[in-house]
CSV table of C-alpha atoms and ligand atoms in Angstrom, one decimal:
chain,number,residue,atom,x,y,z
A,1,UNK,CA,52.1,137.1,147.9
A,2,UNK,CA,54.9,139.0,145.9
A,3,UNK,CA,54.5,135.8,142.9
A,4,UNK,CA,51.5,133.5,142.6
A,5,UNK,CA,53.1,130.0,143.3
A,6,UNK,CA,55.2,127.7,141.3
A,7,UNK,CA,52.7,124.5,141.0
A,8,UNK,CA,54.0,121.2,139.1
A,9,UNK,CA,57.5,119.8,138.7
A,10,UNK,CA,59.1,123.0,137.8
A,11,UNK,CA,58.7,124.2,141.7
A,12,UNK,CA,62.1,122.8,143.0
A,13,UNK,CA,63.9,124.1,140.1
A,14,UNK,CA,62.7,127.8,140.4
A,15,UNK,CA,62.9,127.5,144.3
A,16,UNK,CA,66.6,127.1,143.1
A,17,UNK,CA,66.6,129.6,140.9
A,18,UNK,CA,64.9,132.0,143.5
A,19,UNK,CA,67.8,131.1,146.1
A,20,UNK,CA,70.5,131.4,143.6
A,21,UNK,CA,69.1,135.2,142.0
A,22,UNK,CA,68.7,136.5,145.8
A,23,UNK,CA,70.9,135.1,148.2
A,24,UNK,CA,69.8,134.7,151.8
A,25,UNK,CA,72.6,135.4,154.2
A,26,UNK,CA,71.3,131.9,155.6
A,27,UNK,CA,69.1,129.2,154.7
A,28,UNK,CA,67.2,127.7,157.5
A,29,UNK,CA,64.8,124.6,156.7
A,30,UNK,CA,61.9,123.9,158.9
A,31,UNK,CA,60.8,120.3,158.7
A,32,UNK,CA,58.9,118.0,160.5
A,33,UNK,CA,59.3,114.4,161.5
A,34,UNK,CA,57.0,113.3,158.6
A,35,UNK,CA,58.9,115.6,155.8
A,36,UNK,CA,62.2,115.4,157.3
A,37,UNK,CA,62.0,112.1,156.5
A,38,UNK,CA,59.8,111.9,153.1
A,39,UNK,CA,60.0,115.1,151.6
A,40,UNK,CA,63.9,116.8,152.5
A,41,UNK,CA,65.7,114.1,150.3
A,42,UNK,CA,63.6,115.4,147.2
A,43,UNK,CA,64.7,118.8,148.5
A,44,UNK,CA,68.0,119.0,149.3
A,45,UNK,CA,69.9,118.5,145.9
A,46,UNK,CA,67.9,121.8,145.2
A,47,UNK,CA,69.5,123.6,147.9
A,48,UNK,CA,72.9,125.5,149.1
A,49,UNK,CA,74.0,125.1,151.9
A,50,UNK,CA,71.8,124.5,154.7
A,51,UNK,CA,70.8,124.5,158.4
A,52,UNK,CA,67.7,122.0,159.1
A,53,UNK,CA,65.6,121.8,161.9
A,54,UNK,CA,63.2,119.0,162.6
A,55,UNK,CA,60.2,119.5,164.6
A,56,UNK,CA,57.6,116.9,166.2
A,57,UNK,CA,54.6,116.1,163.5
A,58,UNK,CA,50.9,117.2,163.8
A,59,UNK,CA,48.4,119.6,165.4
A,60,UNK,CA,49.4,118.7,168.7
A,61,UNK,CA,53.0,120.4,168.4
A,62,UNK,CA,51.3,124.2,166.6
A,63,UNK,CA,52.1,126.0,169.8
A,64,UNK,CA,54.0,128.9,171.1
A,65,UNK,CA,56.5,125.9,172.6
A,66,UNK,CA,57.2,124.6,169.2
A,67,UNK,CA,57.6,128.3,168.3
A,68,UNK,CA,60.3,129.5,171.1
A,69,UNK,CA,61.8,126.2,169.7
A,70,UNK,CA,62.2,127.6,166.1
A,71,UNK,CA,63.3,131.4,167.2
A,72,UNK,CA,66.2,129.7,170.1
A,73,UNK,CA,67.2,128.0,167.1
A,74,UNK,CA,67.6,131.0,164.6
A,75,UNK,CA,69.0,133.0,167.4
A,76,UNK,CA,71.4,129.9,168.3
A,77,UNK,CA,72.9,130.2,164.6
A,78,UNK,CA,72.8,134.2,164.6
A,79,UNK,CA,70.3,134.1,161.4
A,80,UNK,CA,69.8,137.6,160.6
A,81,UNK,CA,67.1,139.9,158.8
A,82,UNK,CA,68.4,138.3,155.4
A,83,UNK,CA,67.9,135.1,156.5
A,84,UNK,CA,65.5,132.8,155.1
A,85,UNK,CA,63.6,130.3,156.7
A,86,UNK,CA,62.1,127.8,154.5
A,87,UNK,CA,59.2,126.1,155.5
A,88,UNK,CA,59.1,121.8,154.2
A,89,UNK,CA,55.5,120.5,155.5
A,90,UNK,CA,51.8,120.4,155.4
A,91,UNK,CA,49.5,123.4,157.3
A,92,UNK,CA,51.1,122.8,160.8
A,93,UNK,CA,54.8,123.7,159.3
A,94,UNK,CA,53.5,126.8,156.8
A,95,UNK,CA,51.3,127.9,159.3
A,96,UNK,CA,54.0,128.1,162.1
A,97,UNK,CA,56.7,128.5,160.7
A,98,UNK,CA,55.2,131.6,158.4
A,99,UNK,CA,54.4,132.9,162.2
A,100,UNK,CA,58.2,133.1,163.4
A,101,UNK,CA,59.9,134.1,160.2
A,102,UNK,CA,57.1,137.1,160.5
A,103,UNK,CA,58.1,137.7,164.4
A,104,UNK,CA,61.6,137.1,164.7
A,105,UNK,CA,63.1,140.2,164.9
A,106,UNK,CA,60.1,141.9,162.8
A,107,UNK,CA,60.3,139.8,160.2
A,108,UNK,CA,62.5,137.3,157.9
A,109,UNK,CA,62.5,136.1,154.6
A,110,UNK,CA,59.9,133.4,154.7
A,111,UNK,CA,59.6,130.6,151.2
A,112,UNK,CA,56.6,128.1,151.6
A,113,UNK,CA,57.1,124.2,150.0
A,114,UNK,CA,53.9,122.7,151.1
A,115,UNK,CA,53.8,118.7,151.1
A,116,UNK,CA,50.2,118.0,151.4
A,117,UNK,CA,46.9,119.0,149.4
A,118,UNK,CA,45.8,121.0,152.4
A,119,UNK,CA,48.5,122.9,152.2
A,120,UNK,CA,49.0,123.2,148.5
A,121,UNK,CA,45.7,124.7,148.1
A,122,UNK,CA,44.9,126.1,151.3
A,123,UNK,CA,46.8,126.4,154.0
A,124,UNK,CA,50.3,127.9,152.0
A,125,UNK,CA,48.2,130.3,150.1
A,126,UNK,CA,46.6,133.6,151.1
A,127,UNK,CA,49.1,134.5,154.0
A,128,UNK,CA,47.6,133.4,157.2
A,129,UNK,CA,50.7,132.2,159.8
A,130,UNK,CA,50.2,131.3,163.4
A,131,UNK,CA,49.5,128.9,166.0
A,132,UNK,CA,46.5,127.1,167.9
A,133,UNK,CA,46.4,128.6,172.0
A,134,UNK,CA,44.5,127.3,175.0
A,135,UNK,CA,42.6,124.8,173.1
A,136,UNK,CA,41.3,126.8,169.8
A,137,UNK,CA,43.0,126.9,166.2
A,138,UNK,CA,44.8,129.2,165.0
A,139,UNK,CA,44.1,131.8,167.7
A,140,UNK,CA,47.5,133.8,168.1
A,141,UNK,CA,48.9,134.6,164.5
A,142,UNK,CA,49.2,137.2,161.9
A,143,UNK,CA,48.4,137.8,158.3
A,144,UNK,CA,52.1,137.5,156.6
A,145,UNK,CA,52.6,136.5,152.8
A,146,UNK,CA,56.0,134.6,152.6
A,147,UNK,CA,58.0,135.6,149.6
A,148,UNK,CA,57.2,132.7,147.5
A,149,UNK,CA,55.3,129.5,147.5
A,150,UNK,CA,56.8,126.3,146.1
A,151,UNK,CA,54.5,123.3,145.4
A,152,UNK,CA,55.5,119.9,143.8
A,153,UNK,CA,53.0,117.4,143.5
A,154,UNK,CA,55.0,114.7,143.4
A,155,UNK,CA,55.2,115.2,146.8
A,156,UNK,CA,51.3,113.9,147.2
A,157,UNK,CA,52.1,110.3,146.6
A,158,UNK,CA,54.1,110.0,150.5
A,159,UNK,CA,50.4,111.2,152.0
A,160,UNK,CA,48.4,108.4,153.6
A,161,UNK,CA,44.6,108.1,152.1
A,162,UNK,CA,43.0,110.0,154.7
A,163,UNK,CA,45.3,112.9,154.9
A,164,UNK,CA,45.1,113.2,150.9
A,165,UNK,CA,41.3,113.4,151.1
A,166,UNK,CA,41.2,115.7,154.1
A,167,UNK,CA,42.8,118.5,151.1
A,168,UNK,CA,40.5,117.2,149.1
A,169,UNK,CA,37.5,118.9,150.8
A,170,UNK,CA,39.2,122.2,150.3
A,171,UNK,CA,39.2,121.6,147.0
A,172,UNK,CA,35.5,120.9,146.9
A,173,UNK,CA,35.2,124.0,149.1
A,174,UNK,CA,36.9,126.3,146.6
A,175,UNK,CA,34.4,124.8,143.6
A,176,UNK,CA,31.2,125.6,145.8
A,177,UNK,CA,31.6,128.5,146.3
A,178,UNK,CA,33.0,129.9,143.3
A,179,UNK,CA,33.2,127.7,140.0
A,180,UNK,CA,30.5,125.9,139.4
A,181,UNK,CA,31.9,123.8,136.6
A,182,UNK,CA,34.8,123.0,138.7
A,183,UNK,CA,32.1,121.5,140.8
A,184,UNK,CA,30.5,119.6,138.3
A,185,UNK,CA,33.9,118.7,137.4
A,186,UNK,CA,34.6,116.9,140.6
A,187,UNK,CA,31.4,114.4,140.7
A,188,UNK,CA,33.5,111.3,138.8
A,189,UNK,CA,36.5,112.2,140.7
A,190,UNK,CA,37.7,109.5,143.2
A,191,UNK,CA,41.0,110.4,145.5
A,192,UNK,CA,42.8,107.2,145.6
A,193,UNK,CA,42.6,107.4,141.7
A,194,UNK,CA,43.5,110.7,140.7
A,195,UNK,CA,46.8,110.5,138.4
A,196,UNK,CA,48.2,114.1,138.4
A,197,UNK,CA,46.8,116.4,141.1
A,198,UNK,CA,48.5,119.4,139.1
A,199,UNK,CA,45.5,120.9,137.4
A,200,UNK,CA,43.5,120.1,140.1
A,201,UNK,CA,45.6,122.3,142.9
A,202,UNK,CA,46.3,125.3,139.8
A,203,UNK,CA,42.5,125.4,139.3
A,204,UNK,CA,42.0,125.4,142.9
A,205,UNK,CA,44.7,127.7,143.6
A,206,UNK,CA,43.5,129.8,141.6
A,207,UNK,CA,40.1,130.0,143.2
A,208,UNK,CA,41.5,131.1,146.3
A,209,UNK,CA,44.1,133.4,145.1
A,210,UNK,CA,41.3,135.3,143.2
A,211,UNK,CA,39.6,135.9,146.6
A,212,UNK,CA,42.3,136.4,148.8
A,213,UNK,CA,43.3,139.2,146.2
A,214,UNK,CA,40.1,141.2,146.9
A,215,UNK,CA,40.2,140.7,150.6
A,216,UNK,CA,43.3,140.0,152.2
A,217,UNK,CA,42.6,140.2,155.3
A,218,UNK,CA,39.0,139.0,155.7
A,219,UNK,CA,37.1,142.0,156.2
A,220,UNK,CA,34.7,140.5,153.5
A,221,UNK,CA,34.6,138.0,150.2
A,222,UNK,CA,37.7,136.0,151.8
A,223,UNK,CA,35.3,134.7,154.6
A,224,UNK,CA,33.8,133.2,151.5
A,225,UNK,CA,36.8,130.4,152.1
A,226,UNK,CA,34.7,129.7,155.8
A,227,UNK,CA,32.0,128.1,153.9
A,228,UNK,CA,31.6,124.1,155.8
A,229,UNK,CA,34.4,125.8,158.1
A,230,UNK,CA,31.5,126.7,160.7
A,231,UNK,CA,29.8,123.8,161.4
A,232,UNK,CA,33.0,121.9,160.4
A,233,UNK,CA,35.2,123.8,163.5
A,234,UNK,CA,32.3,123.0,165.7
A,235,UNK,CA,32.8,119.1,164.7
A,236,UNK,CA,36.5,119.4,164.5
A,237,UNK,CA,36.9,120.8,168.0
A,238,UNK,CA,34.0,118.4,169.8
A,239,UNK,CA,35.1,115.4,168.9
A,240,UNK,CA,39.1,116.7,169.3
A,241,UNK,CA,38.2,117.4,172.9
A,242,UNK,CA,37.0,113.6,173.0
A,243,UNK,CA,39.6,110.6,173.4
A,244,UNK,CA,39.4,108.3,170.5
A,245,UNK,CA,37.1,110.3,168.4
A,246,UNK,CA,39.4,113.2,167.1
A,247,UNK,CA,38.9,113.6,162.9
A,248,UNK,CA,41.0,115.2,160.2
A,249,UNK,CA,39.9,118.7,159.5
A,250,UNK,CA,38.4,117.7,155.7
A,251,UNK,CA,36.8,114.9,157.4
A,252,UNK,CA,34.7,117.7,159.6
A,253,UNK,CA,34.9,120.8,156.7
A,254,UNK,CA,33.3,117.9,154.4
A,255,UNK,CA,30.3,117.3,157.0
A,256,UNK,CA,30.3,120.9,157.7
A,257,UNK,CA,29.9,121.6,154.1
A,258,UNK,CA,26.9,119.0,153.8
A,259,UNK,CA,25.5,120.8,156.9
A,260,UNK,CA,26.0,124.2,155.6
A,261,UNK,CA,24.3,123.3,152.1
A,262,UNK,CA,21.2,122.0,154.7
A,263,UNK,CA,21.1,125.4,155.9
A,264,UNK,CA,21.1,127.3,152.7
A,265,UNK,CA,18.6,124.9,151.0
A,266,UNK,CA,16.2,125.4,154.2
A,267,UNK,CA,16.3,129.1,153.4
A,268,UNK,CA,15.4,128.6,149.6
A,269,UNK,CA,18.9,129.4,148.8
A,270,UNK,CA,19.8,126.0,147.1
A,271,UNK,CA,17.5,124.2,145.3
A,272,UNK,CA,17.2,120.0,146.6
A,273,UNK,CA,18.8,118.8,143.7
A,274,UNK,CA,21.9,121.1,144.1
A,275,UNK,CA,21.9,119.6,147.6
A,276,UNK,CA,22.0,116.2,146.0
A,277,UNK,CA,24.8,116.9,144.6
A,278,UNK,CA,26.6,118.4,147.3
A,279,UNK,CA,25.9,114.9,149.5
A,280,UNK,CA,26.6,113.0,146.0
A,281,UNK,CA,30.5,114.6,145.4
A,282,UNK,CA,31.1,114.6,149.6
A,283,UNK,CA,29.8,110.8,150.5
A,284,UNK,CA,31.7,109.9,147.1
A,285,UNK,CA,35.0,110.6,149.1
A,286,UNK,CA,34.2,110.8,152.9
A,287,UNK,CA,32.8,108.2,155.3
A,288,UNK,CA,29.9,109.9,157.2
A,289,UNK,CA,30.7,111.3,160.6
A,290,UNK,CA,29.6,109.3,163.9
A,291,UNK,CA,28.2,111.5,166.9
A,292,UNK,CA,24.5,111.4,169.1
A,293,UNK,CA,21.7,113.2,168.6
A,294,UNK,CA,22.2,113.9,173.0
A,295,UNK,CA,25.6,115.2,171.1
A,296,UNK,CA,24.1,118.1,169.0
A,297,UNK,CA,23.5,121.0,171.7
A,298,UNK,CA,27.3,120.5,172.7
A,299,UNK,CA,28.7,119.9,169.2
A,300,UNK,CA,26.4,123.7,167.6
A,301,UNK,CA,27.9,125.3,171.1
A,302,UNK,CA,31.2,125.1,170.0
A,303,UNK,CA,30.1,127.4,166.7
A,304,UNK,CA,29.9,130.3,169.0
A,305,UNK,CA,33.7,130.2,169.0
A,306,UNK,CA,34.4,130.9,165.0
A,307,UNK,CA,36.7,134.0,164.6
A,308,UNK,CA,34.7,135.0,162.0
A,309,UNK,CA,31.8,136.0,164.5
A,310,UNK,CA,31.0,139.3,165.6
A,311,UNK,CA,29.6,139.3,169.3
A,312,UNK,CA,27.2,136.3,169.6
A,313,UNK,CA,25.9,136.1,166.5
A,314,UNK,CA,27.4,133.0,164.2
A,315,UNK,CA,28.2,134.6,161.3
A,316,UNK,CA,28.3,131.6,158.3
A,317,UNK,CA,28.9,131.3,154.8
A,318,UNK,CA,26.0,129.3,152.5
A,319,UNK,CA,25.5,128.8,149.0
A,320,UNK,CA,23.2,130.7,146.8
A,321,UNK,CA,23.3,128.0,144.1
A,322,UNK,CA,26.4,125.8,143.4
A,323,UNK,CA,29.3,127.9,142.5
A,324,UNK,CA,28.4,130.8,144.5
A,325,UNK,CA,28.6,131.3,148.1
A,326,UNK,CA,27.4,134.3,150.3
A,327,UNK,CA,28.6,135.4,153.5
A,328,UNK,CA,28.0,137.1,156.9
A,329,UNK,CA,24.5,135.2,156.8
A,330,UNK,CA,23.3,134.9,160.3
A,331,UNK,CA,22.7,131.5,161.8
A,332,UNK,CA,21.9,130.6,165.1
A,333,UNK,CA,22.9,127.8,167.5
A,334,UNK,CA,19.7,126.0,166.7
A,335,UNK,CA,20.1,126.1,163.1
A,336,UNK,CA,23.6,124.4,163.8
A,337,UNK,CA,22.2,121.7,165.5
A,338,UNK,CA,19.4,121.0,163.2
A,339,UNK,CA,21.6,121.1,160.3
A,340,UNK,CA,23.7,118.2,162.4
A,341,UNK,CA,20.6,116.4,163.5
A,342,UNK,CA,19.8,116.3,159.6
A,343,UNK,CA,23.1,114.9,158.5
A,344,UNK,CA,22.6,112.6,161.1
A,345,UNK,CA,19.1,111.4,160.3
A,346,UNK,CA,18.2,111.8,156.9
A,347,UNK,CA,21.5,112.6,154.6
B,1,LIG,N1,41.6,129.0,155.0
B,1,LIG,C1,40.8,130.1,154.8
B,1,LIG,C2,41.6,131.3,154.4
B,1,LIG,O1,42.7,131.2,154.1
B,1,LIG,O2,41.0,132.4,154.5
């Protein structure tokens, strides 16, 4: 990222700033049903003049359909290479929209104003864009840093509950693995009840930025940020793949993480009272996940999917005590499942 991001009330104002310093030839806003509705009235008084485009809301619509969508649209108003598409919305709207402004014709000017936790301090930082294909996340993209990141709070309070606590496990995610007294930090802290979520998303931010900034593009410390992320895709994607029973993404990254501290406690890497914890700060927040121990086989399978593998080994992140994670440690499909058959059974 050329800045680190603007994080608390002055965000619209400097995104105004920003817009009035450099002038894009065009501004194009990408919205979707949700923030078009919630989010662009905050917005717009901080804006010039303006084309907006709405798209449909959730995972469901982060395809290369929605994406021909976006570039007819750019190429229907002649937007240019000093264009600037501005992306309103949680990961599915950074995530694809970051994908065409970085594709349309090489590359656009690209702004981030992430609307929900997940986004704020995950998905809109570090530069990842792209779009889910043939059933797996995230599978076609490219590593793109827009120009600047914009992120109001404020913008939290329109999140239902559950889509507020599915950032939330991010945010434990970035303690475990590298702040230890952010960790301890988080074991009074209930979601529904958190007044100001600006130092929580600076600190956590911050995390991330500091590992991004060593590794951007994953050839080491970043895959840090895949710690719960392997057991928690294998979750995610199961029970997607099942009517009825499909969960938020910090729904599975929180059981994942549970799982993955299993693992690393199993290997002497975590002592049982640091796993304690782990369970104490995740059950705290998330209800437990349902599946069947006839389930687990299918469910670890899916872990031989991560991106981050190399040939058919699983290549996972654990924790060597809270507040430190290591990565690249070998797992295999067994250890998946036993980790789920012992968040099942005894956790
Ligand atoms: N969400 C993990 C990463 O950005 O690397």
């Amino acid at each position: 990222m050329n800045n680190p991001p603007i994080i608390g009330p002055a965000a619209l104002p400097a995104l105004a700033e920003l817009l009035r310093q450099t002038p894009p030839s065009r501004l194009f806003v990408l919205a979707d049903a949700n923030t078009a509705r919630d989010c662009y009235p905050r917005l717009r008084p901080h804006l010039p003049a303006h084309e907006l485009l709405t798209i449909a809301a959730g995972e469901a619509h982060k395809t290369l359909a929605t994406c021909t969508e976006v570039w007819a649209w750019l190429t229907a108003h002649h937007a240019d290479r000093h264009a600037l598409l501005l992306c309103l919305g949680g990961g599915v709207v950074t995530d694809l929209g970051g994908f065409c402004a970085a594709t349309y014709k090489r590359g656009l000017r690209c702004v981030g104003v992430p609307t929900t936790l997940l986004a704020q301090v995950d998905a809109a930082v570090g530069g990842k864009t792209g779009v889910d294909f043939q059933g797996f996340k995230n599978h076609i993209g490219v590593f793109q840093e827009p120009e600047a990141v914009f992120m109001e709070p404020a913008f939290l309070a329109t999140l239902p509950p559950g889509e507020l606590r599915s950032g939330y496990a991010e945010v434990i995610k970035h303690a475990l693995i590298a702040d230890a007294a952010a960790f301890t930090g988080l074991r009074g802290l209930r979601v529904a009840a958190v007044p100001d979520w600006t130092p929580v998303i600076r600190h956590s931010v911050a995390i991330k930025e500091a590992i991004v900034a060593q590794d951007p593009h994953e050839s080491g410390p970043r895959k840090l940020l895949n710690f719960g992320h392997t057991v928690g895709h294998a979750l995610e994607s199961y029970l997607l793949a099942r009517p009825g029973r499909a969960v938020r993404h910090g729904e599975a990254v929180a059981a994942g993480m549970v799982c993955e501290s299993w693992l690393s406690a199993q290997r002497g890497l975590l002592a049982a009272a640091e796993l304690a914890q782990v369970e104490e700060v995740v059950n705290s927040s998330f209800e437990r996940l349902q599946f069947a121990e006839d389930e687990l086989a299918d469910i670890a399978a899916y872990a031989l999917h991560d991106k981050k593998n190399r040939g058919d080994e699983i290549k996972c992140t654990l924790l060597r005590g809270l507040g430190h994670g290591i990565f690249d440690q070998a797992v295999t499909v067994a250890d998946v499942a036993a980790s789920l058959r012992a968040y099942r059974n005894v956790m």
